[in-house]
PDB file of C-alpha atoms in Angstrom:
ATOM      1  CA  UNK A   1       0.000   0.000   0.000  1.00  0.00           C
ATOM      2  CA  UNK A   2       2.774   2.589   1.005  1.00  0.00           C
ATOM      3  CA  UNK A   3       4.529   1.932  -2.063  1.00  0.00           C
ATOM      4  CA  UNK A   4       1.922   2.148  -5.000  1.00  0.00           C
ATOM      5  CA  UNK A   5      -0.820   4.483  -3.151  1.00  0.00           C
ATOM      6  CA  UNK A   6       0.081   6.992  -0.631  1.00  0.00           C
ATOM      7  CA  UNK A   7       3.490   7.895  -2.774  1.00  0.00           C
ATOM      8  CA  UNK A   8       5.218   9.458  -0.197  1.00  0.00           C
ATOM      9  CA  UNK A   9       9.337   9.476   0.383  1.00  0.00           C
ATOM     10  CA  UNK A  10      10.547   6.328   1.362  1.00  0.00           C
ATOM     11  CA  UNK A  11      11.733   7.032   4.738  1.00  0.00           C
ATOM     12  CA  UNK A  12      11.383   4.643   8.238  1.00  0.00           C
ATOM     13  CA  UNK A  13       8.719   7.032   9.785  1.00  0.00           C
ATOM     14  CA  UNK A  14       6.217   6.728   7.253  1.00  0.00           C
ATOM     15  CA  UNK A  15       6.594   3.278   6.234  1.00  0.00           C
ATOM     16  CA  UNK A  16       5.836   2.993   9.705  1.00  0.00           C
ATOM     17  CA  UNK A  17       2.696   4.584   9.852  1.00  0.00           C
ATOM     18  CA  UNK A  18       1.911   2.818   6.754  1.00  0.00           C
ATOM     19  CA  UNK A  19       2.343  -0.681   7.920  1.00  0.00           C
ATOM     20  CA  UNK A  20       0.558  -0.084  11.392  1.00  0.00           C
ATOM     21  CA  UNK A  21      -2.493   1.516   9.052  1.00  0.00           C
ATOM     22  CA  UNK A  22      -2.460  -1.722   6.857  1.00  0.00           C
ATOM     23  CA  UNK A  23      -2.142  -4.053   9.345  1.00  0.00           C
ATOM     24  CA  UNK A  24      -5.405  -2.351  11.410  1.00  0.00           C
ATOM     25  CA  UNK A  25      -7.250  -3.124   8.355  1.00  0.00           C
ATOM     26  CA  UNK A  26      -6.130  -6.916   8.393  1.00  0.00           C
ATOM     27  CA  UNK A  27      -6.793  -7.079  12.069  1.00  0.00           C
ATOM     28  CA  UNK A  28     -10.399  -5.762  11.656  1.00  0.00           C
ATOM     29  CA  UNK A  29     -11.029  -7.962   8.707  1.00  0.00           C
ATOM     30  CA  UNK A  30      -9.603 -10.813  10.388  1.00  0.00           C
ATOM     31  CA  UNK A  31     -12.205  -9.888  13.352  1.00  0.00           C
ATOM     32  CA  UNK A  32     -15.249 -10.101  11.433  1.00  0.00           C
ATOM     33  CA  UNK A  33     -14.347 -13.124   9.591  1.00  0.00           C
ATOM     34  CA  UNK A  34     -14.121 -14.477  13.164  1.00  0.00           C
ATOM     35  CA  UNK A  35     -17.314 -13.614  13.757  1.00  0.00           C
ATOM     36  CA  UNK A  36     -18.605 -14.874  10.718  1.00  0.00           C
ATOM     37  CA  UNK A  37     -18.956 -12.413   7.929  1.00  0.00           C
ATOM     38  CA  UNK A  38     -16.798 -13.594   5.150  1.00  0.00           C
ATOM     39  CA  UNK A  39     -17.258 -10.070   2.633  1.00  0.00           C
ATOM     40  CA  UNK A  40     -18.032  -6.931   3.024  1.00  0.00           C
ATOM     41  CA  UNK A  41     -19.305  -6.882  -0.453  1.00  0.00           C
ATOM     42  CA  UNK A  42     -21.481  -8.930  -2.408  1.00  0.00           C
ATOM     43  CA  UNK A  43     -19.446  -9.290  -5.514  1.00  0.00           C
ATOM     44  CA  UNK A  44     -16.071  -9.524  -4.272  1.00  0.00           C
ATOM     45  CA  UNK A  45     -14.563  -6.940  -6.239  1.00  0.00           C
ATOM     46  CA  UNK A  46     -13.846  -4.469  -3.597  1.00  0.00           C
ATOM     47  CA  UNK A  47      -9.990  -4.160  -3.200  1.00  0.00           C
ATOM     48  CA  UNK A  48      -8.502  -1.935  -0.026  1.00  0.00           C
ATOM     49  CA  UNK A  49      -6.687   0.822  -1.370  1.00  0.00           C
ATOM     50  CA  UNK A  50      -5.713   3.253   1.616  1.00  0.00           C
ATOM     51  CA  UNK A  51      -6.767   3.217   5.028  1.00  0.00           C
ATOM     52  CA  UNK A  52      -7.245   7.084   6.192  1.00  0.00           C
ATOM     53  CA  UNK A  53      -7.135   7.794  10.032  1.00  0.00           C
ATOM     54  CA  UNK A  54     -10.860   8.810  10.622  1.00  0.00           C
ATOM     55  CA  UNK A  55     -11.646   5.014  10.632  1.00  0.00           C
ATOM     56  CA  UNK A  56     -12.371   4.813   7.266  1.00  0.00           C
ATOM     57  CA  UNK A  57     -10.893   2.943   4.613  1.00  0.00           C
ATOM     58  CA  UNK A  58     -10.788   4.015   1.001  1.00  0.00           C
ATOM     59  CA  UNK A  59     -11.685   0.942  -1.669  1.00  0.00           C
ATOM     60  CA  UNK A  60     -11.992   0.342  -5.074  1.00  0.00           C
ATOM     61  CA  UNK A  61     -13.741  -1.996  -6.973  1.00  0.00           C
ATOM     62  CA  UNK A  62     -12.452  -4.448  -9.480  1.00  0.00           C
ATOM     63  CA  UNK A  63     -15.140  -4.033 -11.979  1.00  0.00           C
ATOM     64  CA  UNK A  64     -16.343  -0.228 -12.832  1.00  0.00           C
ATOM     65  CA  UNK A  65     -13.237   1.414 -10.606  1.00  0.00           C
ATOM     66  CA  UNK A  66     -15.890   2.787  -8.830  1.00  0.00           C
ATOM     67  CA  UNK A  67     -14.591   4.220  -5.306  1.00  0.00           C
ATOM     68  CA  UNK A  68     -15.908   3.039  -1.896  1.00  0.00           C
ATOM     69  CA  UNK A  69     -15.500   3.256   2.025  1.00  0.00           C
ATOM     70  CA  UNK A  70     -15.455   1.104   4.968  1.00  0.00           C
ATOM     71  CA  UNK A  71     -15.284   1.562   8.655  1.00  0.00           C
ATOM     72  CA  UNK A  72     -15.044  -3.094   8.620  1.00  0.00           C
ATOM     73  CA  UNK A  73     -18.787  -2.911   8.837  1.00  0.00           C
ATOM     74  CA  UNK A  74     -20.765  -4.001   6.052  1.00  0.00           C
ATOM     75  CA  UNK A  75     -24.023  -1.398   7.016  1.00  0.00           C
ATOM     76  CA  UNK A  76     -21.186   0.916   6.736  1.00  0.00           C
ATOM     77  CA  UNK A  77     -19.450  -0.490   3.367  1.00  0.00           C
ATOM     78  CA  UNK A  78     -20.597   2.294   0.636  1.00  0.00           C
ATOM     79  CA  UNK A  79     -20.022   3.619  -2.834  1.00  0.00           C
ATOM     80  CA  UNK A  80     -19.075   6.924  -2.143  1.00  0.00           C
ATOM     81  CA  UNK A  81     -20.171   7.775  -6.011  1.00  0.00           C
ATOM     82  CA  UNK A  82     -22.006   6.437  -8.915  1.00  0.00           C
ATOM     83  CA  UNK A  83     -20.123   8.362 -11.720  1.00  0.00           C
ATOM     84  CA  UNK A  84     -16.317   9.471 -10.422  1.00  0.00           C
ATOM     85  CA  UNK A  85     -14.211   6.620 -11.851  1.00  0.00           C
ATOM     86  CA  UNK A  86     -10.225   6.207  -9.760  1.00  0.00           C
ATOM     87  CA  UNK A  87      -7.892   5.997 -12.827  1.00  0.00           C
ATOM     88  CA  UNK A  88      -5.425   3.951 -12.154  1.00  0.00           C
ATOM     89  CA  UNK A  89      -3.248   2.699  -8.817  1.00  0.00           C
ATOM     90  CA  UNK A  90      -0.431   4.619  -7.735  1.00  0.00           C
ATOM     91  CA  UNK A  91      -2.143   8.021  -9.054  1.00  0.00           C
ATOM     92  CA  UNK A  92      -3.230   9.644  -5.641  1.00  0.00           C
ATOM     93  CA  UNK A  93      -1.667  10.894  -2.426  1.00  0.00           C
ATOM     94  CA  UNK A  94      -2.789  11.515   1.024  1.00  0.00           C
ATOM     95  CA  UNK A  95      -3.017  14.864   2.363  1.00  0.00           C
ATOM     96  CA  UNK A  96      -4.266  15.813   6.206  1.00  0.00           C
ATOM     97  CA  UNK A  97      -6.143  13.247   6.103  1.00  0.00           C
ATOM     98  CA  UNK A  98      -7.960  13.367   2.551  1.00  0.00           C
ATOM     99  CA  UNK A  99      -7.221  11.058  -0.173  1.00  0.00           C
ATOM    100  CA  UNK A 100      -6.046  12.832  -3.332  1.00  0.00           C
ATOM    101  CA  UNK A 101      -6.652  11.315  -6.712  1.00  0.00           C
ATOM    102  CA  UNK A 102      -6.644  11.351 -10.235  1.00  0.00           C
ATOM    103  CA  UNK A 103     -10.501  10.496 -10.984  1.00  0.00           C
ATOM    104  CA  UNK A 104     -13.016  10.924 -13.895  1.00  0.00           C
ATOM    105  CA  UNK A 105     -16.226  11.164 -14.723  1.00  0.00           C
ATOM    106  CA  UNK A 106     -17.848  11.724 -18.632  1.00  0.00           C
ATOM    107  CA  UNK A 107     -18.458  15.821 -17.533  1.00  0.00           C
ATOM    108  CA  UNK A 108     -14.678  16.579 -16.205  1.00  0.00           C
ATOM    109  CA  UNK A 109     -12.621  13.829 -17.781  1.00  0.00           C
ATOM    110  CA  UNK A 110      -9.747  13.168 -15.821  1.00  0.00           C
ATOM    111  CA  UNK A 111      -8.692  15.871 -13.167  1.00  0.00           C
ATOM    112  CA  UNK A 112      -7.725  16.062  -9.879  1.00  0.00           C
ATOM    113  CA  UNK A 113     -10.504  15.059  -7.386  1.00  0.00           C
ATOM    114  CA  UNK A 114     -10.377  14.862  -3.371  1.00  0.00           C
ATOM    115  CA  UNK A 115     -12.124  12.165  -0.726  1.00  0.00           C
ATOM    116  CA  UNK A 116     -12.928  11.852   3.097  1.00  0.00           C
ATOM    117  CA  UNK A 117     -14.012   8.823   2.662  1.00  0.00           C
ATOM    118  CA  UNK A 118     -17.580  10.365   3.199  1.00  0.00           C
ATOM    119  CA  UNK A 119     -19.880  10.917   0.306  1.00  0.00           C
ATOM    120  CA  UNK A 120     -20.205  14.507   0.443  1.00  0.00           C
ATOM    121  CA  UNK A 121     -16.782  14.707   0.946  1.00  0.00           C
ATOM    122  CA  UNK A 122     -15.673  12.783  -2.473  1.00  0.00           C
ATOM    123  CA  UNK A 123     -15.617  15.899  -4.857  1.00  0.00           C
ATOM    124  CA  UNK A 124     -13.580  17.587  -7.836  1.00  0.00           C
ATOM    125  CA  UNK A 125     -10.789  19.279  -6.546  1.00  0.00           C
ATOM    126  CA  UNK A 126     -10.125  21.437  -9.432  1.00  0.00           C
ATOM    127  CA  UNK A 127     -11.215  21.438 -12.985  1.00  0.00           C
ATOM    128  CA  UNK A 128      -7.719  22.243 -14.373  1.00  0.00           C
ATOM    129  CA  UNK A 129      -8.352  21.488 -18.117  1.00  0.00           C
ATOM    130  CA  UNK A 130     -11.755  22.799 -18.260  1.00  0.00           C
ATOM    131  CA  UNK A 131     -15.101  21.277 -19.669  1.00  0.00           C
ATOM    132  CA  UNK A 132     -14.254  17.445 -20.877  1.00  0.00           C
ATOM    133  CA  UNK A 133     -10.443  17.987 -21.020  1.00  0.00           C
ATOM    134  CA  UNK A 134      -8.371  16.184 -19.169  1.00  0.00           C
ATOM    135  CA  UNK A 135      -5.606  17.340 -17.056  1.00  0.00           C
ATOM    136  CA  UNK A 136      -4.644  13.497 -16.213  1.00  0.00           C
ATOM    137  CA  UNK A 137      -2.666  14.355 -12.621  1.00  0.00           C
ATOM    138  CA  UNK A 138       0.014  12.012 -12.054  1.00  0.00           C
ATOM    139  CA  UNK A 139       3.470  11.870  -9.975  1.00  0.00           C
ATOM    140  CA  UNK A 140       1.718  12.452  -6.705  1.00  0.00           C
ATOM    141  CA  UNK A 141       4.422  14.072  -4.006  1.00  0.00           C
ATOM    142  CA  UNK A 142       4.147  15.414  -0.441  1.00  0.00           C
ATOM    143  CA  UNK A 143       6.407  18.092   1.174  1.00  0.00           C
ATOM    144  CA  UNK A 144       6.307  21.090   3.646  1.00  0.00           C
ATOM    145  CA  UNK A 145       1.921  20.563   3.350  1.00  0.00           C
ATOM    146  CA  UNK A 146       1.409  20.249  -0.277  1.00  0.00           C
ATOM    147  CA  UNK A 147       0.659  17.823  -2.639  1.00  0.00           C
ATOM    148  CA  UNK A 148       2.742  18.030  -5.802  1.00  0.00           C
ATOM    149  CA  UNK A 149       1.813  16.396  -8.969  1.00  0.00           C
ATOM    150  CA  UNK A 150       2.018  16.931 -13.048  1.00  0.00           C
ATOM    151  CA  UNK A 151      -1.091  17.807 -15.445  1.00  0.00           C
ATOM    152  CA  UNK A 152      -2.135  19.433 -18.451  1.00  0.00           C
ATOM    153  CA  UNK A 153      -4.244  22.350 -18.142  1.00  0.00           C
ATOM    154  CA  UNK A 154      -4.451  22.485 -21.922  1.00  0.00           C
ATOM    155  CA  UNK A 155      -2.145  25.819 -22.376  1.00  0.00           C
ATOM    156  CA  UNK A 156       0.971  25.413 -20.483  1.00  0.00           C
ATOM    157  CA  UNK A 157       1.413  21.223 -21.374  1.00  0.00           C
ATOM    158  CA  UNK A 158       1.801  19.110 -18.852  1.00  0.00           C
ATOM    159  CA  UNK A 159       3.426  21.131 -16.121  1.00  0.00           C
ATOM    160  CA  UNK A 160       4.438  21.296 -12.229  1.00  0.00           C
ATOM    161  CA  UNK A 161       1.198  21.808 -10.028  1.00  0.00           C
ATOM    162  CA  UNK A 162       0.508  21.785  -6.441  1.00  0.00           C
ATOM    163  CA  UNK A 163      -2.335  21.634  -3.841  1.00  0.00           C
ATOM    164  CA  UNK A 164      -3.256  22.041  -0.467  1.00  0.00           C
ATOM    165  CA  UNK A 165      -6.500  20.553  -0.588  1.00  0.00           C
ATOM    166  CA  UNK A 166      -8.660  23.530  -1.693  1.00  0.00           C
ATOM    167  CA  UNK A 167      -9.588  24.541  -5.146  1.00  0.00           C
ATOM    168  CA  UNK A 168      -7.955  28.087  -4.487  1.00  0.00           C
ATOM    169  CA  UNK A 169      -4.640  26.645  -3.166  1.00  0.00           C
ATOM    170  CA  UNK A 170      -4.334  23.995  -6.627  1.00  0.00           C
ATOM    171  CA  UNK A 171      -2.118  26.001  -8.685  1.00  0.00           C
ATOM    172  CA  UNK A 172       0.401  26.014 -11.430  1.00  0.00           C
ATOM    173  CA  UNK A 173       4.357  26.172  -9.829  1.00  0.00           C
ATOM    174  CA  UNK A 174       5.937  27.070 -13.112  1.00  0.00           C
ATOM    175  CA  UNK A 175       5.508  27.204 -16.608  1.00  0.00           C
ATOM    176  CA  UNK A 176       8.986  25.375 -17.214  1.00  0.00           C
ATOM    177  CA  UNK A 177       8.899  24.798 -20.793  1.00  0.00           C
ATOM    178  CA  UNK A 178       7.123  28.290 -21.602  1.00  0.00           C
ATOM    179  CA  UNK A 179       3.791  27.850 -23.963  1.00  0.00           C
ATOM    180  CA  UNK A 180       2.008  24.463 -25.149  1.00  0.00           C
ATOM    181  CA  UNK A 181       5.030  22.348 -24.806  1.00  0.00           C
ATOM    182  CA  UNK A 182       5.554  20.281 -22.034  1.00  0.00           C
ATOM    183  CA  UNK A 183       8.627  19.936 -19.895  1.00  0.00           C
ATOM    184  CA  UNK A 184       7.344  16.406 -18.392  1.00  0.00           C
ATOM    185  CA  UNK A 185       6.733  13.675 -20.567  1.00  0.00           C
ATOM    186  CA  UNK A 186       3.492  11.537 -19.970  1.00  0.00           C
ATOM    187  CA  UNK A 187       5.061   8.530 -21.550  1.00  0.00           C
ATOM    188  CA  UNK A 188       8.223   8.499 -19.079  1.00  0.00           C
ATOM    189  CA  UNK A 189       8.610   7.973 -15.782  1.00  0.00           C
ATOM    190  CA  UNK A 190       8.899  11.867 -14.361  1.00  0.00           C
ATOM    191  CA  UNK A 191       8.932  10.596 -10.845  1.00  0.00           C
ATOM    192  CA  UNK A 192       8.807  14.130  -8.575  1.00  0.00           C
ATOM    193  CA  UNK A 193      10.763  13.009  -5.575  1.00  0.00           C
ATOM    194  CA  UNK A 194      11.027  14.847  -2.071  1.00  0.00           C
ATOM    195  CA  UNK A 195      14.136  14.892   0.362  1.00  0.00           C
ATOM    196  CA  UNK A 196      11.895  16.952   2.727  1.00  0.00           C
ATOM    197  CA  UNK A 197      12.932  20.209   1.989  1.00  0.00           C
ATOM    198  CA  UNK A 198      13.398  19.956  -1.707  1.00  0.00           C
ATOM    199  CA  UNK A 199      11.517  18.086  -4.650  1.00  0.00           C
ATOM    200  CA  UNK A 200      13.971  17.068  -7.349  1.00  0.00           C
ATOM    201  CA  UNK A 201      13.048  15.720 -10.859  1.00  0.00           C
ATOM    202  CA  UNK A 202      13.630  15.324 -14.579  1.00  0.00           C
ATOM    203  CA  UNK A 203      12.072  17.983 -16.686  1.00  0.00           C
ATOM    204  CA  UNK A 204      12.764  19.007 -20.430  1.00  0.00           C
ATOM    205  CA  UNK A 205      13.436  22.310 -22.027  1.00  0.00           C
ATOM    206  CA  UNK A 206      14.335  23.166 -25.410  1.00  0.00           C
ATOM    207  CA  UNK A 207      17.471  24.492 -24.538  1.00  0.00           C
ATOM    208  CA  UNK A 208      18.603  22.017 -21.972  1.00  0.00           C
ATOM    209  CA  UNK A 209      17.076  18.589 -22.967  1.00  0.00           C
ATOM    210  CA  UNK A 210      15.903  16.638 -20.373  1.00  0.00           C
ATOM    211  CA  UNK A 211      17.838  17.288 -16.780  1.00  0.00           C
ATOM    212  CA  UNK A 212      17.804  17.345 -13.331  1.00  0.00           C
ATOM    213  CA  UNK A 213      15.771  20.071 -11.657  1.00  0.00           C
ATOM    214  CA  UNK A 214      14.820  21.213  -8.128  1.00  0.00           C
ATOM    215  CA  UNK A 215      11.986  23.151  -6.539  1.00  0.00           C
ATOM    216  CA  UNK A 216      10.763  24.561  -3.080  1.00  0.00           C
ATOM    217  CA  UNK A 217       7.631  24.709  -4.438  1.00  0.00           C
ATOM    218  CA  UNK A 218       7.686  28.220  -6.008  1.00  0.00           C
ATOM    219  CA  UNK A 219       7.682  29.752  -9.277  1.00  0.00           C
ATOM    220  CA  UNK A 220      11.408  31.256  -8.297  1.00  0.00           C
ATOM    221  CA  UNK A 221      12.661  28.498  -6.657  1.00  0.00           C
ATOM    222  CA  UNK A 222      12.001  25.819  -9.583  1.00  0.00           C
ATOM    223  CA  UNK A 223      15.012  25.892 -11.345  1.00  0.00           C
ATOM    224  CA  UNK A 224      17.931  23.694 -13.011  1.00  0.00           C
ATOM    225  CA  UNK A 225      19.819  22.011 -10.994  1.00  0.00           C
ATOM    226  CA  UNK A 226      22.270  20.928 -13.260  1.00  0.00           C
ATOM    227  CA  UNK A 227      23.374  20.714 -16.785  1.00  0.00           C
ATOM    228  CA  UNK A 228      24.611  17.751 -16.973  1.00  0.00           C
ATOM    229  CA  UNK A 229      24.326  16.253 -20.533  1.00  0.00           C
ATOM    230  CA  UNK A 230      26.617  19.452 -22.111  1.00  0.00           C
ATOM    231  CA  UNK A 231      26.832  17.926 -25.360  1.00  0.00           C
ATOM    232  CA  UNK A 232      24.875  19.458 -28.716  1.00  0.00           C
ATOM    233  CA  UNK A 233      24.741  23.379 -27.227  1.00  0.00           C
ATOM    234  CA  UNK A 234      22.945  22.082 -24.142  1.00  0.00           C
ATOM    235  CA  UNK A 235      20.463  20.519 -25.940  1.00  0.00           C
ATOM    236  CA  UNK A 236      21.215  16.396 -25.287  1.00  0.00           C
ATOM    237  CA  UNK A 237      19.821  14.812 -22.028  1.00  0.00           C
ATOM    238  CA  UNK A 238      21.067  13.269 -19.444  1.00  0.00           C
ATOM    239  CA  UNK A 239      17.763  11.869 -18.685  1.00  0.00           C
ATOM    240  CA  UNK A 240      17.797  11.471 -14.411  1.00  0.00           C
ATOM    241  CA  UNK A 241      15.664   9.189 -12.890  1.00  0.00           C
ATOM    242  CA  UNK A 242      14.600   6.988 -10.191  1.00  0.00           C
ATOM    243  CA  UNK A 243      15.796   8.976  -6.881  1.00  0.00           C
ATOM    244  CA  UNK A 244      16.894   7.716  -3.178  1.00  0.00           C
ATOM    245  CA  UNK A 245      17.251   8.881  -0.561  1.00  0.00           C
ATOM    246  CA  UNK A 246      20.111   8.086   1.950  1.00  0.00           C
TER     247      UNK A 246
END
């Protein structure tokens, strides 16, 4: 769960709290089986996804990736909505407490959308590519209280965005490759990665080619890290991926 869902930095504390979450939700499952009820769900397609720490534990089901909730109680086992589709694993994050995900439904196509893991509380975020665009938010990356994550808002290409869990506070960090172009490519593996003070990441520029970047999380303080493929003017790539931290 810690590795493909919550997408934090791999350090011992939160690996910690991840493994203590997960193995709550065994324990309680493991209870009612005990006591006799064998599914929460009559179809078994429900898979747990993330627990959150209201009680509630964020599902998704196998057939129409349709997102529920539990508390372990089947009267309390519900879709939390008939029409917002999760798109794919590993494409979310959790922030105080909400789970943060790239969702879709036939009016917003795929954006950014938010979760409680209460019905009223499972809602678009932000509508970053308006109308039936698609933003498609992926790379999902906590530090210093906000979410970081790529998308497409259909002027700038797929760019470096943030949140804080409010439509007002989901906002562009920087135009890095200036216009329609795109300094992250969907079809690579852009992994934003955070050391807790900084992210770092791959990003490509026309002048620069595909390098290693860092940001604080402003429009300043997103900048190139290093040139490190020289060749060509600049322009080659050195193409950085797949960060640790030590």
């Amino acid at each position: 769960i810690g590795t493909h869902i919550a997408l934090l930095p791999p350090n011992k504390h939160t690996m910690k709290k991840l493994i203590l979450l997960t193995v709550k939700v065994v324990i309680a499952v493991f209870y009612l089986h005990a006591q006799g009820v064998t599914q929460l769900n009559n179809n078994n397609s429900l898979q747990v996804h993330i627990p959150l720490s209201n009680g509630k534990t964020i599902l998704t089901s196998d057939i129409d990736s349709t997102m529920w909730s539990t508390d372990a109680n089947p009267d309390n086992t519900i879709q939390l909505s008939p029409v917002i589709r999760y798109n794919e694993t590993g494409a979310a994050g959790l922030l105080s407490n909400k789970f943060i995900f790239r969702g879709s439904t036939p009016v917003t196509g795929s954006e950014v959308y938010i979760s409680d893991g209460t019905q009223g509380g499972t809602v678009l975020l932000k509508d970053i590519n308006p109308g039936t665009g698609s933003a498609d938010p992926r790379n999902f990356t906590l530090l210093n209280g906000f979410l970081y994550f790529t998308a497409n808002d259909g002027s700038h290409g797929r760019e470096l965005w943030r949140t804080n869990g409010t439509s007002a506070g989901t906002t562009l960090v920087k135009d890095i490759e200036p216009g329609l172009g795109s300094s992250f490519n969907i079809a690579m593996t852009n992994n934003l990665f955070s050391n807790g003070s900084f992210l770092f990441f791959a990003a490509n520029t026309t002048g620069s080619g595909n390098e290693l970047w860092k940001s604080d999380g402003t429009d300043a303080g997103t900048v190139l890290l290093k040139e490190i493929n020289t060749g060509n003017g600049n322009a080659d790539s050195s193409n950085p991926r797949e960060f640790y931290r030590y």
